[in-house]
C-alpha cells in the first residue's frame, strides 16, 4: 500500500516512523510519504491561506496551492488513488472505514489547518473521478487534520496483510466482526494491589475461559455501548448469549435486540 500525506506540519507525522508502521515502512510493506504543502507555493512568503469569502473569522486554505500539490501526488502511479480529507464535518470514521481503506492501493491524506480547505478542492477531484472520502474521527474539534490522519493511518495500516504478527489477534478486537467491545485482559502478577486475577483465567479450562470472556464482552458492551448491542444480529448469538442479554435487560423484538421496558 502507498500512503501520501500533504500538510503544512510534516513533523506532526513523525510518529509514523515508530512501532509497527515504522517497521512496515522499513520493510517496504508500506510506502508512506509525507509532503510539505508549502513546497507547491510560488511566493516568497510561501502563502497557503487567505481570508474567507463571505467574511468571518480565521483564514481558509487556498485551492490553487492544494490543486498543484494533489495533482502531483495523485497524478503518478498507482492508477487508482483515493483522496482522504479529514474534516469535523465528515462522516465519522469507524473500523468499517478502516477495513475498506485497507483494501485500497493508494491513499492521499490532505491535512487542512486554519478554518479548513476551500470546498472546491474535494468537489474538483470528485468531478475528476477521484474517489474522495471526507472523514471525521469524532465529535470534537481539533486544530487541523494531522492528528486525524495519524489515527486513520494507524487504524488502516495495521490491517494491511503482514502488518501485525498474528492476524488472529485482529479477530477478537473491539469493533471487530463480533460487534462487541473487548473483554478485560490480565497478566502477572496473579495478585496486585490486593486485586486477584479472575479464577477462571487460571483454570486452564479453555471452554470456560472462552465463555467467561464472551460474557464479559457482552456485559461491557451492554453497559458502555448499548448502541452496539442494538446493532447486533441476533442470529450470531447463542442461547447462552441471549440468556445473559435477557438478564441485562435486552430482548429480541422484530428481529432486533431492544431494551425490555423497565
Ligand atoms: C481538519 C482545520 C480546524 C475546524 C475551525 C478549528 C477531523 N474530528 C475532527 N475534529 N476536528 C477535525 C479537523 C479540524 C480541522 C481540520 C480536521 C482542518 N481544522 C478547524 C473547523 C473549525 N477550526 C477533525 N478529522
mmCIF file of C-alpha atoms and ligand atoms in Angstrom:
data_model
loop_
_atom_site.group_PDB
_atom_site.id
_atom_site.type_symbol
_atom_site.label_atom_id
_atom_site.label_comp_id
_atom_site.label_asym_id
_atom_site.label_seq_id
_atom_site.Cartn_x
_atom_site.Cartn_y
_atom_site.Cartn_z
ATOM 1 C CA UNK A 1 0.000 0.000 0.000
ATOM 2 C CA UNK A 2 1.116 3.539 -0.767
ATOM 3 C CA UNK A 3 0.066 6.411 1.503
ATOM 4 C CA UNK A 4 0.849 10.068 0.880
ATOM 5 C CA UNK A 5 0.198 12.827 3.424
ATOM 6 C CA UNK A 6 0.171 16.516 2.450
ATOM 7 C CA UNK A 7 0.391 19.012 5.330
ATOM 8 C CA UNK A 8 1.992 22.317 6.392
ATOM 9 C CA UNK A 9 3.286 20.499 9.509
ATOM 10 C CA UNK A 10 5.186 17.416 8.201
ATOM 11 C CA UNK A 11 6.845 16.862 11.592
ATOM 12 C CA UNK A 12 3.402 16.083 13.030
ATOM 13 C CA UNK A 13 3.563 12.775 11.148
ATOM 14 C CA UNK A 14 6.971 11.799 12.582
ATOM 15 C CA UNK A 15 5.203 9.345 14.879
ATOM 16 C CA UNK A 16 4.701 7.183 11.801
ATOM 17 C CA UNK A 17 8.427 6.380 11.917
ATOM 18 C CA UNK A 18 7.818 4.407 15.102
ATOM 19 C CA UNK A 19 6.451 0.983 16.008
ATOM 20 C CA UNK A 20 4.562 -1.231 13.553
ATOM 21 C CA UNK A 21 4.077 1.457 10.894
ATOM 22 C CA UNK A 22 7.737 2.456 11.108
ATOM 23 C CA UNK A 23 8.801 -1.192 10.735
ATOM 24 C CA UNK A 24 6.448 -1.690 7.779
ATOM 25 C CA UNK A 25 7.988 1.359 6.072
ATOM 26 C CA UNK A 26 11.483 -0.029 6.583
ATOM 27 C CA UNK A 27 10.484 -3.486 5.281
ATOM 28 C CA UNK A 28 8.699 -1.958 2.272
ATOM 29 C CA UNK A 29 5.320 -3.332 3.285
ATOM 30 C CA UNK A 30 4.108 0.267 3.449
ATOM 31 C CA UNK A 31 5.225 3.090 1.143
ATOM 32 C CA UNK A 32 4.386 6.173 3.216
ATOM 33 C CA UNK A 33 5.492 9.632 2.064
ATOM 34 C CA UNK A 34 4.929 12.973 3.838
ATOM 35 C CA UNK A 35 4.907 16.198 1.822
ATOM 36 C CA UNK A 36 5.050 19.880 2.847
ATOM 37 C CA UNK A 37 2.216 21.774 1.115
ATOM 38 C CA UNK A 38 4.386 24.920 1.063
ATOM 39 C CA UNK A 39 6.638 23.181 -1.495
ATOM 40 C CA UNK A 40 3.883 23.969 -4.017
ATOM 41 C CA UNK A 41 3.683 27.686 -3.182
ATOM 42 C CA UNK A 42 5.229 30.220 -5.556
ATOM 43 C CA UNK A 43 5.507 33.408 -3.439
ATOM 44 C CA UNK A 44 8.453 34.171 -1.156
ATOM 45 C CA UNK A 45 6.164 34.029 1.899
ATOM 46 C CA UNK A 46 5.070 30.516 0.860
ATOM 47 C CA UNK A 47 1.421 31.570 1.447
ATOM 48 C CA UNK A 48 -1.189 28.782 1.639
ATOM 49 C CA UNK A 49 -4.171 30.681 3.046
ATOM 50 C CA UNK A 50 -6.343 33.743 2.521
ATOM 51 C CA UNK A 51 -9.384 35.485 4.007
ATOM 52 C CA UNK A 52 -12.783 33.694 3.719
ATOM 53 C CA UNK A 53 -15.213 34.797 1.034
ATOM 54 C CA UNK A 54 -18.384 35.915 2.811
ATOM 55 C CA UNK A 55 -16.358 37.237 5.732
ATOM 56 C CA UNK A 56 -15.926 35.662 9.140
ATOM 57 C CA UNK A 57 -13.031 34.834 11.451
ATOM 58 C CA UNK A 58 -9.897 32.989 10.531
ATOM 59 C CA UNK A 59 -8.325 32.056 7.220
ATOM 60 C CA UNK A 60 -9.090 29.417 4.566
ATOM 61 C CA UNK A 61 -6.570 27.268 2.690
ATOM 62 C CA UNK A 62 -6.239 28.229 -0.987
ATOM 63 C CA UNK A 63 -7.489 25.743 -3.646
ATOM 64 C CA UNK A 64 -4.797 26.563 -6.185
ATOM 65 C CA UNK A 65 -1.943 25.507 -3.865
ATOM 66 C CA UNK A 66 -3.776 22.288 -2.927
ATOM 67 C CA UNK A 67 -4.545 21.667 -6.586
ATOM 68 C CA UNK A 68 -0.888 21.782 -7.612
ATOM 69 C CA UNK A 69 0.124 19.550 -4.712
ATOM 70 C CA UNK A 70 -2.634 16.965 -5.195
ATOM 71 C CA UNK A 71 -2.216 16.892 -8.989
ATOM 72 C CA UNK A 72 1.405 15.860 -8.379
ATOM 73 C CA UNK A 73 0.747 13.371 -5.590
ATOM 74 C CA UNK A 74 -2.404 11.858 -7.127
ATOM 75 C CA UNK A 75 -1.048 12.091 -10.645
ATOM 76 C CA UNK A 76 1.597 9.409 -10.641
ATOM 77 C CA UNK A 77 1.190 5.601 -10.254
ATOM 78 C CA UNK A 78 -0.620 3.735 -8.871
ATOM 79 C CA UNK A 79 -3.542 4.466 -11.149
ATOM 80 C CA UNK A 80 -6.259 4.017 -8.543
ATOM 81 C CA UNK A 81 -5.885 6.566 -5.736
ATOM 82 C CA UNK A 82 -8.331 7.692 -3.054
ATOM 83 C CA UNK A 83 -8.234 11.220 -1.592
ATOM 84 C CA UNK A 84 -8.975 11.280 2.141
ATOM 85 C CA UNK A 85 -9.810 14.678 3.663
ATOM 86 C CA UNK A 86 -10.012 14.749 7.468
ATOM 87 C CA UNK A 87 -12.740 17.267 8.465
ATOM 88 C CA UNK A 88 -15.014 17.745 11.507
ATOM 89 C CA UNK A 89 -17.930 17.880 9.031
ATOM 90 C CA UNK A 90 -17.151 14.452 7.580
ATOM 91 C CA UNK A 91 -18.703 11.013 8.064
ATOM 92 C CA UNK A 92 -17.459 9.551 11.364
ATOM 93 C CA UNK A 93 -14.558 7.159 10.782
ATOM 94 C CA UNK A 94 -15.140 3.604 12.081
ATOM 95 C CA UNK A 95 -13.486 0.201 11.871
ATOM 96 C CA UNK A 96 -15.625 -0.441 8.808
ATOM 97 C CA UNK A 97 -13.977 2.548 7.094
ATOM 98 C CA UNK A 98 -10.546 1.297 8.202
ATOM 99 C CA UNK A 99 -11.269 -2.124 6.668
ATOM 100 C CA UNK A 100 -12.461 -0.521 3.412
ATOM 101 C CA UNK A 101 -9.475 1.842 3.143
ATOM 102 C CA UNK A 102 -7.071 -1.045 3.896
ATOM 103 C CA UNK A 103 -8.223 -2.583 0.615
ATOM 104 C CA UNK A 104 -7.092 0.446 -1.397
ATOM 105 C CA UNK A 105 -3.799 0.647 -3.357
ATOM 106 C CA UNK A 106 -3.091 4.329 -2.745
ATOM 107 C CA UNK A 107 -4.415 6.779 -0.144
ATOM 108 C CA UNK A 108 -3.665 10.511 -0.187
ATOM 109 C CA UNK A 109 -4.435 12.393 3.044
ATOM 110 C CA UNK A 110 -4.992 16.161 2.666
ATOM 111 C CA UNK A 111 -4.454 17.678 6.111
ATOM 112 C CA UNK A 112 -6.049 21.101 6.475
ATOM 113 C CA UNK A 113 -5.409 23.851 9.017
ATOM 114 C CA UNK A 114 -6.949 27.265 9.799
ATOM 115 C CA UNK A 115 -10.704 27.190 9.112
ATOM 116 C CA UNK A 116 -10.230 24.375 6.593
ATOM 117 C CA UNK A 117 -9.560 23.799 2.888
ATOM 118 C CA UNK A 118 -11.516 25.651 0.144
ATOM 119 C CA UNK A 119 -14.504 23.347 -0.565
ATOM 120 C CA UNK A 120 -13.808 23.343 -4.322
ATOM 121 C CA UNK A 121 -10.784 21.060 -3.831
ATOM 122 C CA UNK A 122 -12.877 17.993 -2.858
ATOM 123 C CA UNK A 123 -15.507 18.975 -5.454
ATOM 124 C CA UNK A 124 -12.854 19.262 -8.195
ATOM 125 C CA UNK A 125 -11.307 15.812 -7.596
ATOM 126 C CA UNK A 126 -14.696 14.157 -7.234
ATOM 127 C CA UNK A 127 -15.660 15.658 -10.592
ATOM 128 C CA UNK A 128 -12.362 14.358 -11.989
ATOM 129 C CA UNK A 129 -13.370 10.819 -10.964
ATOM 130 C CA UNK A 130 -11.061 10.554 -7.954
ATOM 131 C CA UNK A 131 -12.830 8.801 -5.062
ATOM 132 C CA UNK A 132 -12.889 11.295 -2.190
ATOM 133 C CA UNK A 133 -13.600 10.418 1.479
ATOM 134 C CA UNK A 134 -14.302 13.323 3.839
ATOM 135 C CA UNK A 135 -13.982 11.720 7.270
ATOM 136 C CA UNK A 136 -14.096 12.862 10.911
ATOM 137 C CA UNK A 137 -12.508 10.929 13.771
ATOM 138 C CA UNK A 138 -15.136 12.095 16.232
ATOM 139 C CA UNK A 139 -17.455 14.799 17.516
ATOM 140 C CA UNK A 140 -14.865 17.178 18.977
ATOM 141 C CA UNK A 141 -12.856 19.971 17.300
ATOM 142 C CA UNK A 142 -9.128 19.696 16.558
ATOM 143 C CA UNK A 143 -6.891 22.468 15.173
ATOM 144 C CA UNK A 144 -6.103 20.589 11.991
ATOM 145 C CA UNK A 145 -6.231 17.310 10.087
ATOM 146 C CA UNK A 146 -2.825 15.891 11.052
ATOM 147 C CA UNK A 147 -3.864 14.125 14.254
ATOM 148 C CA UNK A 148 -6.891 12.677 12.463
ATOM 149 C CA UNK A 149 -4.652 11.437 9.634
ATOM 150 C CA UNK A 150 -2.376 9.764 12.217
ATOM 151 C CA UNK A 151 -5.378 7.996 13.742
ATOM 152 C CA UNK A 152 -6.759 6.826 10.408
ATOM 153 C CA UNK A 153 -3.355 5.759 9.022
ATOM 154 C CA UNK A 154 -2.612 3.611 12.091
ATOM 155 C CA UNK A 155 -6.106 2.049 12.007
ATOM 156 C CA UNK A 156 -5.729 1.258 8.286
ATOM 157 C CA UNK A 157 -2.052 0.251 8.192
ATOM 158 C CA UNK A 158 -2.397 -2.368 10.929
ATOM 159 C CA UNK A 159 -4.990 -4.167 8.752
ATOM 160 C CA UNK A 160 -2.591 -4.468 5.819
ATOM 161 C CA UNK A 161 -1.673 -8.181 5.440
ATOM 162 C CA UNK A 162 1.708 -8.870 7.042
ATOM 163 C CA UNK A 163 1.487 -5.841 9.356
ATOM 164 C CA UNK A 164 0.533 -7.452 12.638
ATOM 165 C CA UNK A 165 2.448 -10.550 13.700
ATOM 166 C CA UNK A 166 -0.628 -12.643 14.459
ATOM 167 C CA UNK A 167 -3.641 -11.785 12.251
ATOM 168 C CA UNK A 168 -5.704 -13.887 14.702
ATOM 169 C CA UNK A 169 -5.381 -11.020 17.205
ATOM 170 C CA UNK A 170 -7.318 -8.784 14.816
ATOM 171 C CA UNK A 171 -10.370 -11.045 15.009
ATOM 172 C CA UNK A 172 -11.393 -10.624 18.650
ATOM 173 C CA UNK A 173 -10.805 -6.884 18.822
ATOM 174 C CA UNK A 174 -13.341 -4.253 19.808
ATOM 175 C CA UNK A 175 -15.421 -3.219 16.814
ATOM 176 C CA UNK A 176 -14.288 -6.364 15.075
ATOM 177 C CA UNK A 177 -16.594 -8.862 13.345
ATOM 178 C CA UNK A 178 -18.278 -9.811 16.659
ATOM 179 C CA UNK A 179 -19.523 -6.260 17.059
ATOM 180 C CA UNK A 180 -18.653 -6.312 20.770
ATOM 181 C CA UNK A 181 -16.169 -4.449 22.935
ATOM 182 C CA UNK A 182 -13.138 -6.420 24.117
ATOM 183 C CA UNK A 183 -13.111 -8.489 27.316
ATOM 184 C CA UNK A 184 -10.762 -7.376 30.133
ATOM 185 C CA UNK A 185 -7.203 -8.728 29.981
ATOM 186 C CA UNK A 186 -4.807 -9.719 32.759
ATOM 187 C CA UNK A 187 -1.166 -10.836 33.171
ATOM 188 C CA UNK A 188 1.346 -11.482 36.009
ATOM 189 C CA UNK A 189 1.443 -10.982 38.960
ATOM 190 C CA UNK A 190 -1.710 -13.019 39.797
ATOM 191 C CA UNK A 191 -2.294 -10.730 42.794
ATOM 192 C CA UNK A 192 -1.632 -6.966 42.626
ATOM 193 C CA UNK A 193 -2.671 -4.164 44.928
ATOM 194 C CA UNK A 194 -4.914 -6.617 46.701
ATOM 195 C CA UNK A 195 -6.634 -7.437 43.417
ATOM 196 C CA UNK A 196 -6.673 -11.018 42.087
ATOM 197 C CA UNK A 197 -6.986 -12.280 38.546
ATOM 198 C CA UNK A 198 -10.405 -13.916 37.909
ATOM 199 C CA UNK A 199 -10.044 -17.585 38.927
ATOM 200 C CA UNK A 200 -11.406 -18.921 35.629
ATOM 201 C CA UNK A 201 -8.387 -17.476 33.785
ATOM 202 C CA UNK A 202 -6.052 -19.592 35.920
ATOM 203 C CA UNK A 203 -8.164 -22.748 35.453
ATOM 204 C CA UNK A 204 -6.658 -23.843 32.150
ATOM 205 C CA UNK A 205 -10.201 -24.763 31.093
ATOM 206 C CA UNK A 206 -10.298 -23.176 27.618
ATOM 207 C CA UNK A 207 -14.062 -23.641 27.206
ATOM 208 C CA UNK A 208 -14.851 -21.876 30.483
ATOM 209 C CA UNK A 209 -12.293 -19.135 29.693
ATOM 210 C CA UNK A 210 -13.850 -18.511 26.278
ATOM 211 C CA UNK A 211 -17.325 -18.413 27.753
ATOM 212 C CA UNK A 212 -16.236 -16.005 30.560
ATOM 213 C CA UNK A 213 -14.544 -13.691 28.049
ATOM 214 C CA UNK A 214 -17.641 -13.559 25.838
ATOM 215 C CA UNK A 215 -19.847 -12.860 28.862
ATOM 216 C CA UNK A 216 -17.512 -10.035 29.876
ATOM 217 C CA UNK A 217 -17.552 -8.626 26.314
ATOM 218 C CA UNK A 218 -21.367 -8.705 26.196
ATOM 219 C CA UNK A 219 -21.734 -7.212 29.695
ATOM 220 C CA UNK A 220 -19.255 -4.424 28.950
ATOM 221 C CA UNK A 221 -20.843 -3.632 25.625
ATOM 222 C CA UNK A 222 -24.323 -3.525 27.175
ATOM 223 C CA UNK A 223 -23.096 -1.126 29.884
ATOM 224 C CA UNK A 224 -20.853 1.125 27.788
ATOM 225 C CA UNK A 225 -22.155 0.894 24.207
ATOM 226 C CA UNK A 226 -25.814 -0.107 24.128
ATOM 227 C CA UNK A 227 -25.906 1.175 20.520
ATOM 228 C CA UNK A 228 -23.624 -1.740 19.596
ATOM 229 C CA UNK A 229 -25.995 -4.258 21.243
ATOM 230 C CA UNK A 230 -28.881 -2.814 19.210
ATOM 231 C CA UNK A 231 -26.741 -3.288 16.076
ATOM 232 C CA UNK A 232 -26.030 -6.965 16.805
ATOM 233 C CA UNK A 233 -27.586 -9.619 14.543
ATOM 234 C CA UNK A 234 -29.441 -11.977 16.932
ATOM 235 C CA UNK A 235 -28.625 -14.840 14.538
ATOM 236 C CA UNK A 236 -24.970 -14.513 15.616
ATOM 237 C CA UNK A 237 -25.895 -15.096 19.258
ATOM 238 C CA UNK A 238 -26.229 -18.464 21.003
ATOM 239 C CA UNK A 239 -28.776 -19.322 23.701
ATOM 240 C CA UNK A 240 -26.265 -18.511 26.460
ATOM 241 C CA UNK A 241 -25.655 -15.054 24.908
ATOM 242 C CA UNK A 242 -29.394 -14.423 24.720
ATOM 243 C CA UNK A 243 -29.948 -15.586 28.327
ATOM 244 C CA UNK A 244 -27.226 -13.187 29.544
ATOM 245 C CA UNK A 245 -28.654 -10.324 27.441
ATOM 246 C CA UNK A 246 -32.109 -11.019 28.910
ATOM 247 C CA UNK A 247 -30.589 -10.735 32.406
ATOM 248 C CA UNK A 248 -29.051 -7.417 31.237
ATOM 249 C CA UNK A 249 -32.452 -6.118 30.120
ATOM 250 C CA UNK A 250 -32.462 -6.970 26.409
ATOM 251 C CA UNK A 251 -34.949 -8.917 24.283
ATOM 252 C CA UNK A 252 -35.299 -9.723 20.598
ATOM 253 C CA UNK A 253 -38.202 -7.782 19.078
ATOM 254 C CA UNK A 254 -38.899 -7.745 15.309
ATOM 255 C CA UNK A 255 -35.562 -9.466 14.706
ATOM 256 C CA UNK A 256 -33.555 -6.811 16.598
ATOM 257 C CA UNK A 257 -32.278 -6.539 20.141
ATOM 258 C CA UNK A 258 -34.084 -3.875 22.143
ATOM 259 C CA UNK A 259 -34.146 -2.830 25.786
ATOM 260 C CA UNK A 260 -37.007 -4.525 27.684
ATOM 261 C CA UNK A 261 -39.244 -1.843 29.159
ATOM 262 C CA UNK A 262 -38.282 -1.322 32.856
HETATM 263 C C1 LIG B 1 -9.374 19.037 9.721
HETATM 264 C C2 LIG B 1 -8.812 22.629 10.048
HETATM 265 C C3 LIG B 1 -9.617 23.218 12.333
HETATM 266 C C4 LIG B 1 -12.081 23.058 12.118
HETATM 267 C C5 LIG B 1 -12.306 25.773 12.883
HETATM 268 C C6 LIG B 1 -10.816 24.664 14.437
HETATM 269 C C7 LIG B 1 -11.179 15.510 11.855
HETATM 270 N N1 LIG B 1 -12.761 15.043 14.363
HETATM 271 C C8 LIG B 1 -12.184 16.242 13.995
HETATM 272 N N2 LIG B 1 -12.262 17.377 14.714
HETATM 273 N N3 LIG B 1 -11.590 18.388 14.056
HETATM 274 C C9 LIG B 1 -11.092 17.891 12.906
HETATM 275 C C10 LIG B 1 -10.383 18.744 11.919
HETATM 276 C C11 LIG B 1 -10.211 20.111 12.229
HETATM 277 C C12 LIG B 1 -9.614 20.918 11.254
HETATM 278 C C13 LIG B 1 -9.203 20.395 10.011
HETATM 279 C C14 LIG B 1 -9.971 18.211 10.684
HETATM 280 C C15 LIG B 1 -8.695 21.480 9.250
HETATM 281 N N4 LIG B 1 -9.356 22.275 11.239
HETATM 282 C C16 LIG B 1 -10.904 23.964 12.082
HETATM 283 C C17 LIG B 1 -13.363 23.803 11.874
HETATM 284 C C18 LIG B 1 -13.495 24.904 12.925
HETATM 285 N N5 LIG B 1 -11.021 25.064 13.054
HETATM 286 C C19 LIG B 1 -11.444 16.508 12.837
HETATM 287 N N6 LIG B 1 -10.989 14.672 11.101
#
